[in-house]
Amino acid sequence: MTREPTDAAMDGGIDDETLTPEEMSLDELREEIRTIDQEIVELIAQRTYVADTIAAVKDEQGLPTTDEKQEQQVMERAGDNAEQFDVDANLVKAIFRLLIELNKVEQRESR
């Protein structure tokens, strides 16, 4: 499975559009993982920022920290997205459950 080219690939880095994983060296594959890991952390940071903004809106409007209906929708979406990308839905849901719980802890602590 290859990914869309990254900026590094466009700048002379790994060009995974022309190489299959089987054709890449271990170092190239590990560099690809490093890039993906950085992207994951960046997305978690973005998600956390938006969740913090939601917490501020909830606080302003006097809404409770926990919204079970919304949490269920997030979990269903996570499972659907996992299936779309042929990833273990239980693993993805566990990651999202952790993200949700961490956001709720932060929301409670900030109130």
Coordinates of C-alpha atoms in Angstrom, one line a residue:
M1 CA 0.0 0.0 0.0
T2 CA 1.5 3.4 -1.0
R3 CA 0.4 6.8 0.1
E4 CA 0.0 10.1 -1.8
P5 CA 3.4 11.8 -2.3
T6 CA 4.4 14.0 0.6
D7 CA 6.3 17.3 0.4
A8 CA 9.4 15.3 1.1
A9 CA 8.7 13.1 -1.8
M10 CA 8.2 16.0 -4.1
D11 CA 11.4 17.6 -2.9
G12 CA 13.5 14.6 -3.8
G13 CA 12.8 12.5 -0.7
I14 CA 11.0 9.1 -0.9
D15 CA 8.9 8.9 -4.1
D16 CA 6.5 6.3 -3.0
E17 CA 4.4 6.8 -6.1
T18 CA 6.9 4.9 -8.1
L19 CA 8.1 2.4 -5.4
T20 CA 6.0 -0.3 -3.9
P21 CA 6.7 -1.1 -0.2
E22 CA 8.4 -4.2 -1.4
E23 CA 10.8 -2.1 -3.5
M24 CA 11.7 0.3 -0.6
S25 CA 14.6 -0.2 1.7
L26 CA 14.1 -0.6 5.4
D27 CA 15.5 2.9 6.0
E28 CA 13.1 4.3 3.4
L29 CA 10.2 2.5 5.0
R30 CA 11.2 3.7 8.4
E31 CA 11.4 7.3 7.1
E32 CA 7.9 6.8 5.7
I33 CA 6.7 5.8 9.2
R34 CA 8.4 8.8 10.8
T35 CA 6.6 11.1 8.4
I36 CA 3.2 9.4 9.1
D37 CA 3.8 9.6 12.8
Q38 CA 4.5 13.3 12.6
E39 CA 1.3 13.8 10.6
I40 CA -0.7 11.8 13.1
V41 CA 0.6 14.0 16.0
E42 CA -0.2 17.1 14.0
L43 CA -3.8 15.9 13.4
I44 CA -4.2 15.0 17.1
A45 CA -3.0 18.6 18.0
Q46 CA -5.6 20.0 15.5
R47 CA -8.3 17.8 17.0
T48 CA -7.4 18.8 20.5
Y49 CA -7.5 22.5 19.6
V50 CA -11.0 22.1 18.2
A51 CA -12.1 20.0 21.2
D52 CA -10.8 22.8 23.5
T53 CA -12.9 25.3 21.5
I54 CA -15.9 23.1 21.8
A55 CA -15.3 23.0 25.6
A56 CA -15.3 26.8 25.7
V57 CA -18.6 27.0 23.8
K58 CA -20.1 24.3 26.1
D59 CA -19.0 26.3 29.2
E60 CA -20.4 29.6 27.8
Q61 CA -23.7 27.9 27.0
G62 CA -23.8 26.0 30.3
L63 CA -23.8 22.6 28.6
P64 CA -22.5 19.5 30.2
T65 CA -19.0 18.1 29.4
T66 CA -20.4 14.8 28.4
D67 CA -22.6 14.4 25.3
E68 CA -23.2 10.6 24.9
K69 CA -25.1 11.0 21.7
Q70 CA -22.2 12.9 20.1
E71 CA -19.7 10.5 21.5
Q72 CA -21.6 7.6 19.9
Q73 CA -21.7 9.4 16.6
V74 CA -17.9 9.9 16.7
M75 CA -17.4 6.2 17.5
E76 CA -19.7 5.1 14.7
R77 CA -17.8 7.4 12.3
A78 CA -14.5 6.1 13.5
G79 CA -15.6 2.5 12.8
D80 CA -17.0 3.4 9.4
N81 CA -13.7 5.2 8.5
A82 CA -11.7 2.2 9.7
E83 CA -13.7 -0.1 7.5
Q84 CA -13.3 2.2 4.5
F85 CA -9.6 2.0 4.8
D86 CA -9.5 -1.7 5.8
V87 CA -8.1 -1.0 9.3
D88 CA -9.2 -2.9 12.4
A89 CA -12.3 -1.0 13.6
N90 CA -11.7 -2.0 17.2
L91 CA -8.3 -0.5 17.2
V92 CA -9.5 2.7 15.7
K93 CA -12.4 2.9 18.1
A94 CA -10.0 2.4 21.0
I95 CA -7.9 5.3 19.9
F96 CA -10.9 7.5 19.5
R97 CA -12.2 6.5 22.9
L98 CA -8.9 7.5 24.4
L99 CA -9.0 10.9 22.6
I100 CA -12.5 11.5 23.7
E101 CA -11.7 10.6 27.4
L102 CA -8.6 12.8 27.4
N103 CA -10.6 15.7 26.0
K104 CA -13.3 15.2 28.7
V105 CA -10.7 15.2 31.4
E106 CA -9.3 18.5 30.0
Q107 CA -12.8 20.0 29.8
R108 CA -13.5 19.1 33.4
E109 CA -10.2 20.5 34.7
S110 CA -10.7 23.8 32.9
R111 CA -14.2 24.4 34.4

